[in-house]
């Protein structure tokens, strides 16, 4: 080549710059290869705490315009969409009328307002109509100086016969009162199949209604989820007295009151704040400990069970505390940690539900409940050990792929694990109790000197380990092998199932821009490797 030929020199320069451009595009991928569970078990990683990231843990005040009532009369508010058991049905929920709190409350009559949804494929032609049911609930404290609460009228309407992966427009309310909402839209889930998946499933837990919460939800919305899982502890209304006075923690609050109080208007504030998300993106919720909310007559879970619609009847559980549903090629099982699980109705239902799952149609099996079985944080350490001992082998024998938990106010992802031992056929456990509530973050680990809890404060089933590196001890003296990654930060996660064996999990921290990843891994199913192993254990359950 004649290096003095100007044209050839120019072509060489262009080729060189094109090569540099290609390398610049490829190098980040080469340097930042996303790990997979096939690379595991991965070495434990702990991201050091940044003390500047505690954020503003204060709740939004009732004067914040985002939580104020903005409708008139019986116009709908707190509108939300939730899924039924399969793609062809969804629930639309909303509230009409005003709540009351005080010493002399007069509940509204649900029969006075209709529950109607008009819907269709065009916002200009809502040709279908569905009618549902309505209810109110009370939170009652028959004690002097404690105020009672009665809700607005809560409406639930089930739409059926829907097409998969289809955008529907809807309007809800009571047309006879000229009290209808604006026109909104939602998209149905894909039909169940091994190559059919919703693009992005957001996962959050322990959300509350703080300024940290607002950042979490803002980032989550920018990540454009198609479905949201909320893994318990919704509003933290029970960190308030009935007069609206707040506290920073559950165990240290209000010890002199005759019953642990809760300030129910916080539920209404939360519903109003969340409406921008929930009126178009389906949200599926499972209860946490802050939803128990005991009241007169030993009644519990009144707000949780009344305000959300659940596919309980459709999936055969007939309980708001545990249920299941399909979203494309994923079968989700939502379990209750605060109701019986020892060979009781929930256990028997779970056994039937798992046995009915056809993995050729829904290859992915994902379970959720509130308190984690595998967490290395000091907070709530081994608190759900009784539940683990009763249910872990059943979930393992049916090949559950991923478990999502909350409760611990931090983030942690495990290696595949079963019975505290690394196991290539065990689930990946992910704790996402980092939504942003007012109780602040968990920052201490049980394996740190001085932070191993007293065994007497843990679950009654919890004993010292009898095998492995922690044998004879209640806590590990280093980050456990099952703990792959942990960090004390608020945030949310996004799950993207790519096909029947690969799914991308990404965790986003509040302190970063919404699209900057804090933790990421491909979770890879190995059904051929694990099938015979799991079937042997499953046969044992068939005999019980």
Short mmCIF file of C-alpha atoms in Angstrom, two decimals, residues 239 247-255 260 290 380 439:
data_model
loop_
_atom_site.label_atom_id
_atom_site.label_comp_id
_atom_site.label_asym_id
_atom_site.label_seq_id
_atom_site.Cartn_x
_atom_site.Cartn_y
_atom_site.Cartn_z
CA UNK A 239 -47.02 2.91 63.54
CA UNK A 247 -43.82 6.34 66.15
CA UNK A 248 -40.55 5.14 64.61
CA UNK A 249 -40.96 1.43 65.30
CA UNK A 250 -43.60 -1.15 66.04
CA UNK A 251 -42.15 -2.77 69.17
CA UNK A 252 -41.33 0.50 70.93
CA UNK A 253 -44.65 2.23 70.23
CA UNK A 254 -47.66 2.69 72.46
CA UNK A 255 -46.90 0.08 75.17
CA UNK A 260 -51.91 -2.05 69.45
CA UNK A 290 -47.85 -4.71 59.58
CA UNK A 380 -35.42 -10.65 62.00
CA UNK A 439 -38.41 2.17 60.20
#
